Amino acid sequence: MSRVLQSAIALVVLQLVVRGVVAGHSDFYWDDLILAGRGSELPLLSADLLLYDHDGHFMPAAFVVAGIATRIAPYDWALPLVMLVVLQALASLAVLRLLRALLGDRRVLLIPLTFYLFTPLTIPAFTWWAAGLNALPLQIGLAWVTADAIALRRTGRRRFAVSGALVFAVCLLFFEKSVLIPFVAFATVALLSHVSGSPSPLKTAWRRGRALWTTSIAIVAVWALAYATTVSSQFEWAGMGRAWELFSHATSLGLFPTLLGGPWVWERWVPSPPWSSPPVVLVVAGWLTAVAAVAATMRWKRRVGWVWIAAGAYFLASVTAMVITRWGADTTFELAQTLRYFTDTASIVTIAMALVLRAPNRVPLLSRVPANRTKIIAVAATVAFAFSSVYSTYTFTRSWEENPTTDYLATARASLAEHDDVPLLEQPTSIWVLLPVAYPNNLVSRVLGPLNDRPEFSDSTPELRMLDDSGQVVDADVTWVRAITQGIAPDCGNLVERRSYTDIPLDGPLTNWEWTVQLNYLASANGAIEIAMENGKAAEVPVTAGPNRVFVRLTGGGDNLRIRTLTPDLSLCVGMGPVGVVIPKP
């Protein structure tokens, strides 16, 4: 094993140690709960799980992996932690394989490798399990398939076409952006031919990799059919002014500071994820470094202009996709500074650096500086970048570990296990964990359903309790938004004794919403009834003989409640009671 390869492996191990520490300070967050909830609730190979439009994403493999992990250890972060580190190891080794295919075991290989391994550009997606299940397979695919394409160009062996096609197909199941993998691989092979002096780089790349490209086209065709019938993305143009502002934030405050190991500083509004907030000096230095690097390498190396154009085009395409798919009336410009929408640009910059280093020299890079001093400068710059990146990783971790979901899940796990004697009504999860925009995936039955020791989640319960914002089960009351009227049946109030619906008036109308009814009743026997709002879906509710009460969660509105008996010969007297929302008891 060469010394360069030994050094490269040592760098990979060091990166994994750093990433392991970072992941150890992470926990479940936002979409993680949606993946865990759906993955544990639905059969792993069901269409409802696999063909699900997750906020514009088509990611069946991610749901399956999350479902398996949740079934093994519900909300135990140890398993996602190991999963993220293993995926990162595969991505890093795939990048090392690609760089060896481009540069051999030359010492310059360590420069782009260090950039990929330690850049903060990939940290936000890595630490978020759901985002990592998208981003890491994409990074694996970009590196592996491109290396296979280069090997196919060099050797003509079809096994590289088979390997590349299989990896591409698997990556597509984790993240729809993986559709770009064969385009990146083709561009890399073409650019490799171009910088090497080939007169027809596009024809050469197509001819030598035809088996891989045609297979990839067939895979994309099948995948596109599944994607088009599953995902209904709504594209929205923000307007040129706002689009430019988002692009500015993505470049000046996003990508360019990471080229120097930035951003150093992260800001956050909990429960949103952190976003980069680099100091002005780093923003300026990032721009100057990018411009200087492109200018210097074009003077130093032959035929590298198209390399930088292609890298810039990929980044621009990523930002454009973010603008048209994630823009909305409430979208802030800080979205671009979260970095996760173009985290895969780290792989593209790494490939671009390797292609530039592979290109033949035009003139010495530092013609007036001795060769040994040039090497010292290169080593010093690489080490400085690594230290800067590790510091940015540290500051990100400090911000990211403030996660309300951690305490919420821990409290809910313990409290639900202590209060499993009666059903718990459905309710939204704390807004500090999942905002209402995630409905219906923010409901406690979906978020906390994977837990083993818990009460049943139901539409009705004889004892009203709720989860507060901390995850604690507490006693609760129903507010008197409206009231069930007393009724006119002597010594009864509202009499229900028919299998057809009996309308029970409220003291005023209710708009369509999710309401809770406190039903105070006297039943002639044990049995079941069906209850609904005047406009809404009915719920089946068990009743017990004698005077009792039951709390029922209904969706709908109108001026009346509608009740009918389901048990033969059952009669029910319904008295006054509130209809409103559930709040903790004072």
Tab-separated table of C-alpha atoms in Angstrom, residues 68-517:
chain	number	residue	atom	x	y	z
A	68	ILE	CA	-36.838	-1.193	9.575
A	69	ALA	CA	-34.792	0.881	12.016
A	70	THR	CA	-37.914	1.995	13.889
A	71	ARG	CA	-39.231	-1.547	14.154
A	72	ILE	CA	-35.917	-2.721	15.605
A	73	ALA	CA	-35.451	0.135	18.084
A	74	PRO	CA	-38.254	2.739	18.219
A	75	TYR	CA	-36.764	6.198	18.657
A	76	ASP	CA	-33.372	4.915	19.737
A	77	TRP	CA	-30.874	7.291	18.138
A	78	ALA	CA	-28.041	4.747	18.269
A	79	LEU	CA	-29.261	2.960	15.128
A	80	PRO	CA	-29.652	6.092	12.932
A	81	LEU	CA	-26.268	7.268	14.233
A	82	VAL	CA	-24.580	4.071	13.057
A	83	MET	CA	-26.514	4.242	9.805
A	84	LEU	CA	-25.337	7.786	9.067
A	85	VAL	CA	-21.699	6.989	9.859
A	86	VAL	CA	-21.776	3.847	7.693
A	87	LEU	CA	-23.313	5.743	4.773
A	88	GLN	CA	-20.715	8.483	5.215
A	89	ALA	CA	-17.958	5.856	5.203
A	90	LEU	CA	-19.294	4.430	1.939
A	91	ALA	CA	-19.492	7.915	0.426
A	92	SER	CA	-15.964	8.827	1.525
A	93	LEU	CA	-14.484	5.577	0.236
A	94	ALA	CA	-16.371	5.994	-3.045
A	95	VAL	CA	-14.882	9.481	-3.416
A	96	LEU	CA	-11.413	8.091	-2.663
A	97	ARG	CA	-11.945	5.436	-5.357
A	98	LEU	CA	-12.993	8.137	-7.835
A	99	LEU	CA	-10.012	10.349	-7.042
A	100	ARG	CA	-7.645	7.413	-7.526
A	101	ALA	CA	-9.283	6.778	-10.901
A	102	LEU	CA	-8.637	10.411	-11.871
A	103	LEU	CA	-5.276	11.096	-10.225
A	104	GLY	CA	-3.759	7.763	-9.303
A	105	ASP	CA	-1.873	7.548	-6.018
A	106	ARG	CA	-0.267	10.948	-6.408
A	107	ARG	CA	0.084	13.237	-3.417
A	108	VAL	CA	-2.152	15.892	-4.998
A	109	LEU	CA	-5.036	13.439	-4.465
A	110	LEU	CA	-5.048	14.468	-0.798
A	111	ILE	CA	-6.082	18.053	-1.647
A	112	PRO	CA	-9.546	17.352	-3.153
A	113	LEU	CA	-10.001	14.448	-0.743
A	114	THR	CA	-9.468	16.745	2.250
A	115	PHE	CA	-11.938	19.208	0.801
A	116	TYR	CA	-14.657	16.567	0.473
A	117	LEU	CA	-14.009	14.911	3.820
A	118	PHE	CA	-14.057	18.025	5.973
A	119	THR	CA	-16.073	20.684	4.150
A	120	PRO	CA	-18.934	22.025	6.323
A	121	LEU	CA	-21.059	22.070	3.174
A	122	THR	CA	-22.114	18.471	3.866
A	123	ILE	CA	-22.610	18.745	7.642
A	124	PRO	CA	-26.250	19.986	7.831
A	125	ALA	CA	-27.556	17.140	5.663
A	126	PHE	CA	-25.411	14.535	7.431
A	127	THR	CA	-26.669	15.320	10.937
A	128	TRP	CA	-30.367	15.183	9.997
A	129	TRP	CA	-31.354	11.520	9.548
A	130	ALA	CA	-34.064	12.120	6.929
A	131	ALA	CA	-31.822	14.492	4.956
A	132	GLY	CA	-28.879	12.095	5.300
A	133	LEU	CA	-30.947	9.270	3.789
A	134	ASN	CA	-31.298	11.542	0.747
A	135	ALA	CA	-27.905	13.224	0.556
A	136	LEU	CA	-25.503	10.394	1.413
A	137	PRO	CA	-26.778	7.849	-1.164
A	138	LEU	CA	-26.615	10.665	-3.742
A	139	GLN	CA	-22.975	11.360	-2.824
A	140	ILE	CA	-22.224	7.638	-2.954
A	141	GLY	CA	-23.824	7.385	-6.379
A	142	LEU	CA	-22.081	10.448	-7.799
A	143	ALA	CA	-18.670	9.081	-6.847
A	144	TRP	CA	-19.224	5.373	-7.530
A	145	VAL	CA	-20.981	5.650	-10.894
A	146	THR	CA	-18.506	8.263	-12.122
A	147	ALA	CA	-15.580	6.030	-11.156
A	148	ASP	CA	-17.272	3.119	-12.963
A	149	ALA	CA	-17.739	5.298	-16.046
A	150	ILE	CA	-14.039	6.209	-16.021
A	151	ALA	CA	-13.070	2.547	-15.609
A	152	LEU	CA	-15.426	1.585	-18.458
A	153	ARG	CA	-13.809	4.267	-20.648
A	154	ARG	CA	-10.362	2.906	-19.858
A	155	THR	CA	-10.971	-0.869	-19.962
A	156	GLY	CA	-14.227	-1.429	-21.849
A	157	ARG	CA	-15.232	-4.106	-19.309
A	158	ARG	CA	-19.007	-4.411	-19.059
A	159	ARG	CA	-18.928	-5.202	-15.346
A	160	PHE	CA	-18.362	-1.514	-14.730
A	161	ALA	CA	-21.527	-0.720	-16.696
A	162	VAL	CA	-23.476	-3.264	-14.627
A	163	SER	CA	-22.057	-1.971	-11.352
A	164	GLY	CA	-22.741	1.653	-12.250
A	165	ALA	CA	-26.300	0.930	-13.374
A	166	LEU	CA	-27.142	-1.028	-10.221
A	167	VAL	CA	-25.781	1.658	-7.900
A	168	PHE	CA	-27.596	4.336	-9.888
A	169	ALA	CA	-30.899	2.467	-9.602
A	170	VAL	CA	-30.529	2.037	-5.844
A	171	CYS	CA	-29.640	5.706	-5.327
A	172	LEU	CA	-32.736	6.767	-7.287
A	173	LEU	CA	-34.869	4.989	-4.702
A	174	PHE	CA	-33.422	7.189	-1.946
A	175	PHE	CA	-33.593	10.616	-3.583
A	176	GLU	CA	-35.034	11.928	-6.847
A	177	LYS	CA	-32.048	14.230	-7.367
A	178	SER	CA	-30.011	11.093	-8.036
A	179	VAL	CA	-31.407	11.313	-11.562
A	180	LEU	CA	-28.455	13.645	-12.207
A	181	ILE	CA	-25.871	10.934	-11.463
A	182	PRO	CA	-25.392	9.618	-15.032
A	183	PHE	CA	-25.251	13.190	-16.363
A	184	VAL	CA	-22.441	13.987	-13.913
A	185	ALA	CA	-20.668	10.757	-14.810
A	186	PHE	CA	-20.963	11.482	-18.551
A	187	ALA	CA	-19.778	15.070	-18.092
A	188	THR	CA	-16.790	13.892	-16.040
A	189	VAL	CA	-15.744	11.341	-18.672
A	190	ALA	CA	-16.173	13.925	-21.440
A	191	LEU	CA	-14.209	16.549	-19.502
A	192	LEU	CA	-11.508	14.007	-18.750
A	193	SER	CA	-11.151	13.389	-22.473
A	194	HIS	CA	-11.217	17.129	-23.100
A	195	VAL	CA	-8.470	18.045	-20.649
A	196	SER	CA	-6.443	15.109	-21.979
A	197	GLY	CA	-6.566	16.629	-25.476
A	198	SER	CA	-9.155	14.400	-27.194
A	199	PRO	CA	-10.530	16.122	-30.332
A	200	SER	CA	-14.072	14.705	-29.844
A	201	PRO	CA	-14.643	14.321	-26.100
A	202	LEU	CA	-18.439	13.993	-26.282
A	203	LYS	CA	-18.363	11.305	-28.977
A	204	THR	CA	-15.587	9.485	-27.155
A	205	ALA	CA	-17.463	9.574	-23.847
A	206	TRP	CA	-20.660	8.260	-25.455
A	207	ARG	CA	-18.968	5.555	-27.512
A	208	ARG	CA	-16.835	4.112	-24.716
A	209	GLY	CA	-19.583	4.251	-22.098
A	210	ARG	CA	-22.551	3.377	-24.308
A	211	ALA	CA	-23.520	0.331	-22.216
A	212	LEU	CA	-23.785	2.426	-19.065
A	213	TRP	CA	-25.537	5.365	-20.696
A	214	THR	CA	-28.202	3.327	-22.498
A	215	THR	CA	-28.928	1.300	-19.357
A	216	SER	CA	-29.194	4.504	-17.345
A	217	ILE	CA	-31.667	5.925	-19.870
A	218	ALA	CA	-33.852	2.827	-19.451
A	219	ILE	CA	-33.682	3.120	-15.652
A	220	VAL	CA	-34.624	6.802	-15.808
A	221	ALA	CA	-37.587	6.012	-18.070
A	222	VAL	CA	-39.021	3.472	-15.597
A	223	TRP	CA	-38.296	5.711	-12.619
A	224	ALA	CA	-39.811	8.768	-14.310
A	225	LEU	CA	-43.113	6.919	-14.753
A	226	ALA	CA	-43.239	6.074	-11.038
A	227	TYR	CA	-42.194	9.596	-10.086
A	228	ALA	CA	-44.756	11.299	-12.331
A	229	THR	CA	-47.613	9.185	-10.967
A	230	THR	CA	-46.545	9.701	-7.334
A	231	VAL	CA	-45.264	13.240	-6.895
A	232	SER	CA	-47.334	16.343	-7.559
A	233	SER	CA	-44.796	19.125	-7.051
A	234	GLN	CA	-46.150	22.645	-7.322
A	235	PHE	CA	-43.594	24.888	-8.945
A	236	GLU	CA	-43.708	28.569	-8.084
A	237	TRP	CA	-41.554	31.337	-9.494
A	238	ALA	CA	-40.524	33.796	-6.817
A	239	GLY	CA	-39.933	36.616	-9.265
A	240	MET	CA	-36.548	37.699	-10.528
A	241	GLY	CA	-35.855	39.963	-7.551
A	242	ARG	CA	-36.546	37.328	-4.907
A	243	ALA	CA	-34.876	34.588	-6.956
A	244	TRP	CA	-31.739	36.702	-7.191
A	245	GLU	CA	-31.840	37.303	-3.438
A	246	LEU	CA	-32.051	33.562	-2.778
A	247	PHE	CA	-29.175	32.963	-5.211
A	248	SER	CA	-27.139	35.649	-3.445
A	249	HIS	CA	-27.737	34.033	-0.064
A	250	ALA	CA	-26.840	30.599	-1.486
A	251	THR	CA	-23.523	31.885	-2.876
A	252	SER	CA	-22.264	34.720	-0.678
A	253	LEU	CA	-23.603	33.349	2.597
A	254	GLY	CA	-23.701	29.686	1.636
A	255	LEU	CA	-21.280	28.047	-0.788
A	256	PHE	CA	-18.337	30.437	-1.034
A	257	PRO	CA	-17.543	30.694	2.704
A	258	THR	CA	-17.397	26.878	2.829
A	259	LEU	CA	-14.590	26.951	0.264
A	260	LEU	CA	-12.436	28.328	3.093
A	261	GLY	CA	-13.846	26.016	5.755
A	262	GLY	CA	-16.557	28.463	6.819
A	263	PRO	CA	-19.029	29.709	7.775
A	264	TRP	CA	-17.644	29.568	11.358
A	265	VAL	CA	-20.898	31.093	12.672
A	266	TRP	CA	-24.412	29.589	12.577
A	267	GLU	CA	-27.693	31.144	13.619
A	268	ARG	CA	-30.938	29.458	14.501
A	269	TRP	CA	-34.565	30.040	15.425
A	270	VAL	CA	-35.620	26.898	17.265
A	271	PRO	CA	-37.198	24.671	16.019
A	272	SER	CA	-35.810	25.580	12.566
A	273	PRO	CA	-32.430	24.087	11.541
A	274	PRO	CA	-29.256	26.200	11.792
A	275	TRP	CA	-28.188	28.356	8.869
A	276	SER	CA	-24.781	29.737	7.985
A	277	SER	CA	-24.063	33.320	9.042
A	278	PRO	CA	-20.463	33.986	8.035
A	279	PRO	CA	-18.679	37.205	8.985
A	280	VAL	CA	-18.239	39.754	6.205
A	281	VAL	CA	-14.494	39.137	6.011
A	282	LEU	CA	-15.128	35.465	5.237
A	283	VAL	CA	-17.735	36.302	2.596
A	284	VAL	CA	-15.285	38.623	0.824
A	285	ALA	CA	-12.437	36.135	1.183
A	286	GLY	CA	-14.636	33.357	-0.210
A	287	TRP	CA	-15.490	35.350	-3.331
A	288	LEU	CA	-11.875	36.402	-3.852
A	289	THR	CA	-10.681	32.816	-3.382
A	290	ALA	CA	-13.191	31.445	-5.881
A	291	VAL	CA	-12.353	34.048	-8.528
A	292	ALA	CA	-8.624	33.728	-7.931
A	293	ALA	CA	-8.749	29.916	-8.042
A	294	VAL	CA	-10.572	29.882	-11.383
A	295	ALA	CA	-8.284	32.536	-12.889
A	296	ALA	CA	-5.069	30.951	-11.601
A	297	THR	CA	-5.941	27.414	-12.691
A	298	MET	CA	-6.955	28.564	-16.161
A	299	ARG	CA	-3.534	30.204	-16.498
A	300	TRP	CA	-1.769	27.236	-14.893
A	301	LYS	CA	-3.595	24.369	-16.634
A	302	ARG	CA	-4.722	23.699	-20.180
A	303	ARG	CA	-8.361	23.266	-21.228
A	304	VAL	CA	-9.938	23.579	-17.750
A	305	GLY	CA	-12.419	26.366	-18.524
A	306	TRP	CA	-15.240	23.914	-19.242
A	307	VAL	CA	-14.555	22.126	-15.946
A	308	TRP	CA	-15.414	25.230	-13.950
A	309	ILE	CA	-18.368	26.041	-16.218
A	310	ALA	CA	-19.809	22.570	-15.650
A	311	ALA	CA	-19.316	22.797	-11.873
A	312	GLY	CA	-20.978	26.210	-11.799
A	313	ALA	CA	-23.874	24.935	-13.908
A	314	TYR	CA	-24.521	22.089	-11.474
A	315	PHE	CA	-24.607	24.472	-8.514
A	316	LEU	CA	-26.870	26.863	-10.416
A	317	ALA	CA	-29.237	24.000	-11.268
A	318	SER	CA	-29.403	22.989	-7.584
A	319	VAL	CA	-30.213	26.532	-6.491
A	320	THR	CA	-32.799	26.891	-9.270
A	321	ALA	CA	-34.510	23.674	-8.141
A	322	MET	CA	-34.592	25.048	-4.589
A	323	VAL	CA	-36.092	28.340	-5.775
A	324	ILE	CA	-38.931	26.825	-7.811
A	325	THR	CA	-39.811	23.909	-5.508
A	326	ARG	CA	-39.357	25.408	-2.063
A	327	TRP	CA	-40.447	28.993	-2.556
A	328	GLY	CA	-43.643	30.145	-0.864
A	329	ALA	CA	-45.184	33.204	0.714
A	330	ASP	CA	-43.614	32.351	4.084
A	331	THR	CA	-40.203	31.258	2.771
A	332	THR	CA	-37.260	33.183	4.167
A	333	PHE	CA	-33.971	33.799	2.392
A	334	GLU	CA	-32.183	31.910	5.167
A	335	LEU	CA	-33.475	28.727	3.515
A	336	ALA	CA	-30.556	28.962	1.081
A	337	GLN	CA	-28.117	29.281	3.983
A	338	THR	CA	-29.078	25.912	5.486
A	339	LEU	CA	-26.791	24.430	2.761
A	340	ARG	CA	-28.656	21.105	2.515
A	341	TYR	CA	-30.263	21.949	-0.856
A	342	PHE	CA	-26.880	21.942	-2.580
A	343	THR	CA	-24.807	19.797	-0.234
A	344	ASP	CA	-23.950	17.484	-3.159
A	345	THR	CA	-22.051	20.404	-4.725
A	346	ALA	CA	-19.195	19.253	-2.463
A	347	SER	CA	-18.885	16.141	-4.651
A	348	ILE	CA	-18.974	18.242	-7.819
A	349	VAL	CA	-16.277	20.656	-6.577
A	350	THR	CA	-14.156	17.653	-5.586
A	351	ILE	CA	-14.453	16.195	-9.091
A	352	ALA	CA	-13.671	19.589	-10.623
A	353	MET	CA	-10.545	19.966	-8.467
A	354	ALA	CA	-9.353	16.511	-9.520
A	355	LEU	CA	-9.926	17.221	-13.214
A	356	VAL	CA	-8.003	20.489	-12.941
A	357	LEU	CA	-5.124	18.745	-11.195
A	358	ARG	CA	-5.204	16.024	-13.903
A	359	ALA	CA	-5.008	18.561	-16.758
A	360	PRO	CA	-1.591	19.212	-18.352
A	361	ASN	CA	0.336	22.264	-17.181
A	362	ARG	CA	0.434	25.415	-19.216
A	363	VAL	CA	2.952	27.196	-16.958
A	364	PRO	CA	4.193	26.505	-13.418
A	365	LEU	CA	1.603	27.608	-10.843
A	366	LEU	CA	4.073	29.718	-8.873
A	367	SER	CA	6.837	30.243	-11.402
A	368	ARG	CA	8.923	32.447	-9.111
A	369	VAL	CA	8.564	30.229	-6.047
A	370	PRO	CA	10.830	27.192	-5.555
A	371	ALA	CA	9.076	23.846	-5.998
A	372	ASN	CA	9.624	22.739	-2.387
A	373	ARG	CA	8.124	26.003	-1.118
A	374	THR	CA	5.138	25.530	-3.423
A	375	LYS	CA	4.515	22.168	-1.785
A	376	ILE	CA	4.759	23.742	1.657
A	377	ILE	CA	2.197	26.380	0.665
A	378	ALA	CA	-0.164	23.688	-0.653
A	379	VAL	CA	0.154	21.625	2.532
A	380	ALA	CA	-0.327	24.674	4.756
A	381	ALA	CA	-3.430	25.788	2.844
A	382	THR	CA	-4.935	22.289	3.025
A	383	VAL	CA	-4.271	21.986	6.755
A	384	ALA	CA	-5.680	25.486	7.380
A	385	PHE	CA	-8.812	24.533	5.453
A	386	ALA	CA	-9.215	21.365	7.536
A	387	PHE	CA	-8.859	23.244	10.840
A	388	SER	CA	-11.284	25.944	9.674
A	389	SER	CA	-13.770	23.284	8.634
A	390	VAL	CA	-13.534	21.419	11.923
A	391	TYR	CA	-14.179	24.665	13.785
A	392	SER	CA	-17.284	25.313	11.660
A	393	THR	CA	-18.373	21.753	12.345
A	394	TYR	CA	-17.942	22.363	16.080
A	395	THR	CA	-20.002	25.570	16.032
A	396	PHE	CA	-22.703	23.855	13.987
A	397	THR	CA	-22.883	21.020	16.501
A	398	ARG	CA	-23.285	23.487	19.367
A	399	SER	CA	-26.266	25.031	17.591
A	400	TRP	CA	-27.798	21.784	16.312
A	401	GLU	CA	-27.805	19.937	19.644
A	402	GLU	CA	-30.457	22.347	20.991
A	403	ASN	CA	-33.286	20.091	19.899
A	404	PRO	CA	-36.714	20.233	21.630
A	405	THR	CA	-37.586	16.847	20.115
A	406	THR	CA	-35.060	15.060	22.330
A	407	ASP	CA	-36.723	16.020	25.607
A	408	TYR	CA	-40.218	15.697	24.133
A	409	LEU	CA	-39.668	12.082	23.045
A	410	ALA	CA	-37.981	11.127	26.316
A	411	THR	CA	-40.789	12.643	28.400
A	412	ALA	CA	-43.543	11.207	26.207
A	413	ARG	CA	-41.993	7.716	26.287
A	414	ALA	CA	-41.971	7.682	30.101
A	415	SER	CA	-45.307	9.429	30.614
A	416	LEU	CA	-47.240	7.333	28.107
A	417	ALA	CA	-45.936	4.160	29.727
A	418	GLU	CA	-47.266	5.397	33.101
A	419	HIS	CA	-50.702	6.320	31.713
A	420	ASP	CA	-51.643	3.368	29.530
A	421	ASP	CA	-54.892	2.503	31.333
A	422	VAL	CA	-57.301	4.487	29.135
A	423	PRO	CA	-57.199	5.569	25.481
A	424	LEU	CA	-55.730	8.925	24.557
A	425	LEU	CA	-57.557	11.186	22.139
A	426	GLU	CA	-55.857	12.173	18.906
A	427	GLN	CA	-54.149	15.583	18.981
A	428	PRO	CA	-51.377	17.443	17.180
A	429	THR	CA	-47.827	17.039	18.416
A	430	SER	CA	-46.183	20.037	20.071
A	431	ILE	CA	-45.442	22.817	17.594
A	432	TRP	CA	-41.855	22.736	18.880
A	433	VAL	CA	-41.597	19.247	17.399
A	434	LEU	CA	-43.751	19.360	14.255
A	435	LEU	CA	-45.620	22.383	12.927
A	436	PRO	CA	-49.223	22.060	11.700
A	437	VAL	CA	-48.021	22.217	8.072
A	438	ALA	CA	-46.982	18.573	8.536
A	439	TYR	CA	-50.637	17.489	9.088
A	440	PRO	CA	-51.676	14.672	9.328
A	441	ASN	CA	-48.173	13.405	10.013
A	442	ASN	CA	-47.954	15.696	13.061
A	443	LEU	CA	-50.690	13.795	14.936
A	444	VAL	CA	-49.545	12.004	18.085
A	445	SER	CA	-50.861	8.654	16.879
A	446	ARG	CA	-48.400	8.811	13.988
A	447	VAL	CA	-45.467	10.409	15.775
A	448	LEU	CA	-45.686	8.328	18.962
A	449	GLY	CA	-47.288	5.246	17.427
A	450	PRO	CA	-43.920	3.427	17.144
A	451	LEU	CA	-43.543	3.369	20.959
A	452	ASN	CA	-44.380	-0.003	22.473
A	453	ASP	CA	-45.492	1.001	25.995
A	454	ARG	CA	-48.303	3.481	25.474
A	455	PRO	CA	-52.078	3.796	25.619
A	456	GLU	CA	-54.246	3.250	22.587
A	457	PHE	CA	-54.887	6.330	20.469
A	458	SER	CA	-58.625	6.529	19.850
A	459	ASP	CA	-61.518	8.768	18.812
A	460	SER	CA	-63.060	8.383	22.263
A	461	THR	CA	-62.017	7.948	25.880
A	462	PRO	CA	-63.816	7.794	29.236
A	463	GLU	CA	-61.116	9.919	30.887
A	464	LEU	CA	-59.773	13.021	29.169
A	465	ARG	CA	-56.025	13.454	29.090
A	466	MET	CA	-53.631	15.107	26.703
A	467	LEU	CA	-49.954	15.545	25.969
A	468	ASP	CA	-48.632	18.992	26.800
A	469	ASP	CA	-45.826	20.702	24.886
A	470	SER	CA	-43.204	18.953	27.008
A	471	GLY	CA	-44.594	15.491	26.183
A	472	GLN	CA	-46.135	14.963	29.634
A	473	VAL	CA	-49.552	13.289	29.886
A	474	VAL	CA	-51.828	15.623	31.898
A	475	ASP	CA	-55.512	15.742	32.850
A	476	ALA	CA	-57.565	17.919	30.522
A	477	ASP	CA	-60.909	19.711	30.078
A	478	VAL	CA	-63.099	20.632	27.112
A	479	THR	CA	-63.714	24.348	26.563
A	480	TRP	CA	-67.311	25.556	26.186
A	481	VAL	CA	-67.145	26.850	22.623
A	482	ARG	CA	-70.640	25.465	22.151
A	483	ALA	CA	-72.943	23.362	24.380
A	484	ILE	CA	-75.257	20.425	23.860
A	485	THR	CA	-78.734	21.696	24.740
A	486	GLN	CA	-80.704	20.123	27.592
A	487	GLY	CA	-83.350	18.476	25.418
A	488	ILE	CA	-87.099	18.095	25.900
A	489	ALA	CA	-87.640	14.410	26.750
A	490	PRO	CA	-89.024	14.209	30.347
A	491	ASP	CA	-86.486	12.892	32.877
A	492	CYS	CA	-84.045	12.304	30.033
A	493	GLY	CA	-83.130	15.365	28.016
A	494	ASN	CA	-82.125	14.176	24.551
A	495	LEU	CA	-83.414	10.660	23.906
A	496	VAL	CA	-81.548	8.411	21.452
A	497	GLU	CA	-83.156	5.019	20.888
A	498	ARG	CA	-83.179	4.495	17.136
A	499	ARG	CA	-80.780	2.924	14.653
A	500	SER	CA	-81.281	6.014	12.485
A	501	TYR	CA	-79.666	9.329	13.414
A	502	THR	CA	-81.191	11.590	16.052
A	503	ASP	CA	-80.279	15.262	15.738
A	504	ILE	CA	-79.287	16.909	19.022
A	505	PRO	CA	-79.150	20.705	18.790
A	506	LEU	CA	-76.168	22.783	19.880
A	507	ASP	CA	-76.603	26.259	21.307
A	508	GLY	CA	-74.947	27.749	18.221
A	509	PRO	CA	-73.247	26.814	14.961
A	510	LEU	CA	-69.691	25.445	14.686
A	511	THR	CA	-67.373	25.905	11.742
A	512	ASN	CA	-65.687	22.868	10.202
A	513	TRP	CA	-62.821	21.971	12.524
A	514	GLU	CA	-61.586	19.290	14.888
A	515	TRP	CA	-63.820	19.400	17.952
A	516	THR	CA	-64.039	17.398	21.161
A	517	VAL	CA	-67.463	16.547	22.603
